[in-house]
Each structure stands twice: as structure tokens, then as C-alpha cells.
């Protein structure tokens, strides 16, 4: 896969929209996957194990894609994550590609506040 944008858009659809974690990771994530989230070990299997309950296992959860950015070997998705009974969260997931596969991941999460000090939306 040499077109990172097309591959990443498919990954985002399968992972965030359809919530099929294993299918998304099998499609695009390399065995050498490095995880920068401090709560998940390296490797695709560890990520699949940690993320499946949050995605596949949460039928009422929604992950609304706000924007996708791809620049060379880096890709980012900005997501509004909604779980019933919890405040929404703004999520930015950043991925690095090598040889057409995702090899590295960082994430940033922020709760969506009920009130902001300004009128700017988070999304």
C-alpha cells in the first residue's frame, strides 16, 4: 500500500465508524507497532485486546469523525467519542506509517466541558 491517505481512510472507517477493531488492525497495522499510550503495551494484539471492549463491545458508543489529516508518513484523525452516561471526549489519534503499514500511535484525549470560557466549539 503506497497511498497512505486511501489506506488510512479505510482504516478509520472500519475502526472508528464500523467499530471492527481486529479487522482494522489486521488490514493496516504492522507487527512492529509502537504504542505511546501509557496504558497499552506495544504490538497490535495488545491494542486489539485493550480497544475491543471500547469499540466492538460498546454498541451504543459513537465515534464521529471530525477531520482526517495525512501528511507523508503521518496521519491524524480528530474524533468526537460518545459513550452513554459519560461526557463526550475530543480525541486526536496520530499514526505513523512505514512501508504502507501503521507502525506507531500517539493519542490525546480531552473531555468536552459543559461550559467553555469562550464560544468556540471543540469540533
GROMACS .gro file of C-alpha atoms in nm, residues 28-89:
model
   62
   28UNK     CA    1  -0.319  -0.191   0.823
   29UNK     CA    2  -0.118  -0.225   1.146
   30UNK     CA    3   0.234  -0.371   1.140
   31UNK     CA    4   0.358  -0.635   1.385
   32UNK     CA    5   0.624  -0.386   1.496
   33UNK     CA    6   0.350  -0.141   1.614
   34UNK     CA    7   0.481   0.100   1.881
   35UNK     CA    8   0.220   0.233   2.124
   36UNK     CA    9   0.273   0.565   2.305
   37UNK     CA   10  -0.047   0.539   2.512
   38UNK     CA   11   0.093   0.462   2.860
   39UNK     CA   12  -0.189   0.216   2.933
   40UNK     CA   13  -0.143  -0.015   2.633
   41UNK     CA   14   0.166  -0.229   2.558
   42UNK     CA   15   0.335  -0.233   2.217
   43UNK     CA   16   0.213  -0.462   1.940
   44UNK     CA   17  -0.116  -0.494   1.756
   45UNK     CA   18  -0.252  -0.779   1.973
   46UNK     CA   19  -0.220  -0.569   2.290
   47UNK     CA   20  -0.404  -0.282   2.123
   48UNK     CA   21  -0.677  -0.512   1.992
   49UNK     CA   22  -0.723  -0.658   2.341
   50UNK     CA   23  -0.740  -0.313   2.504
   51UNK     CA   24  -0.959  -0.145   2.242
   52UNK     CA   25  -1.211  -0.414   2.152
   53UNK     CA   26  -1.426  -0.361   2.465
   54UNK     CA   27  -1.435   0.015   2.397
   55UNK     CA   28  -1.534  -0.028   2.032
   56UNK     CA   29  -1.678  -0.371   1.940
   57UNK     CA   30  -1.800  -0.427   2.295
   58UNK     CA   31  -1.983  -0.094   2.325
   59UNK     CA   32  -2.272  -0.099   2.077
   60UNK     CA   33  -2.405   0.239   2.198
   61UNK     CA   34  -2.068   0.415   2.176
   62UNK     CA   35  -2.019   0.651   1.882
   63UNK     CA   36  -1.701   0.782   1.727
   64UNK     CA   37  -1.786   1.073   1.500
   65UNK     CA   38  -1.502   1.163   1.265
   66UNK     CA   39  -1.444   1.538   1.258
   67UNK     CA   40  -1.138   1.551   1.034
   68UNK     CA   41  -0.865   1.339   0.884
   69UNK     CA   42  -0.520   1.479   0.809
   70UNK     CA   43  -0.248   1.293   0.621
   71UNK     CA   44   0.099   1.437   0.559
   72UNK     CA   45   0.355   1.196   0.418
   73UNK     CA   46   0.411   0.921   0.674
   74UNK     CA   47   0.190   1.083   0.942
   75UNK     CA   48  -0.188   1.062   0.971
   76UNK     CA   49  -0.426   1.204   1.229
   77UNK     CA   50  -0.794   1.159   1.298
   78UNK     CA   51  -0.991   1.402   1.518
   79UNK     CA   52  -1.285   1.223   1.678
   80UNK     CA   53  -1.581   1.307   1.899
   81UNK     CA   54  -1.614   0.999   2.122
   82UNK     CA   55  -1.953   0.944   2.288
   83UNK     CA   56  -2.032   0.679   2.548
   84UNK     CA   57  -2.376   0.667   2.711
   85UNK     CA   58  -2.373   0.813   3.061
   86UNK     CA   59  -2.035   0.986   3.021
   87UNK     CA   60  -1.932   1.325   2.889
   88UNK     CA   61  -1.815   1.326   2.530
   89UNK     CA   62  -1.441   1.341   2.464
   0.00000   0.00000   0.00000
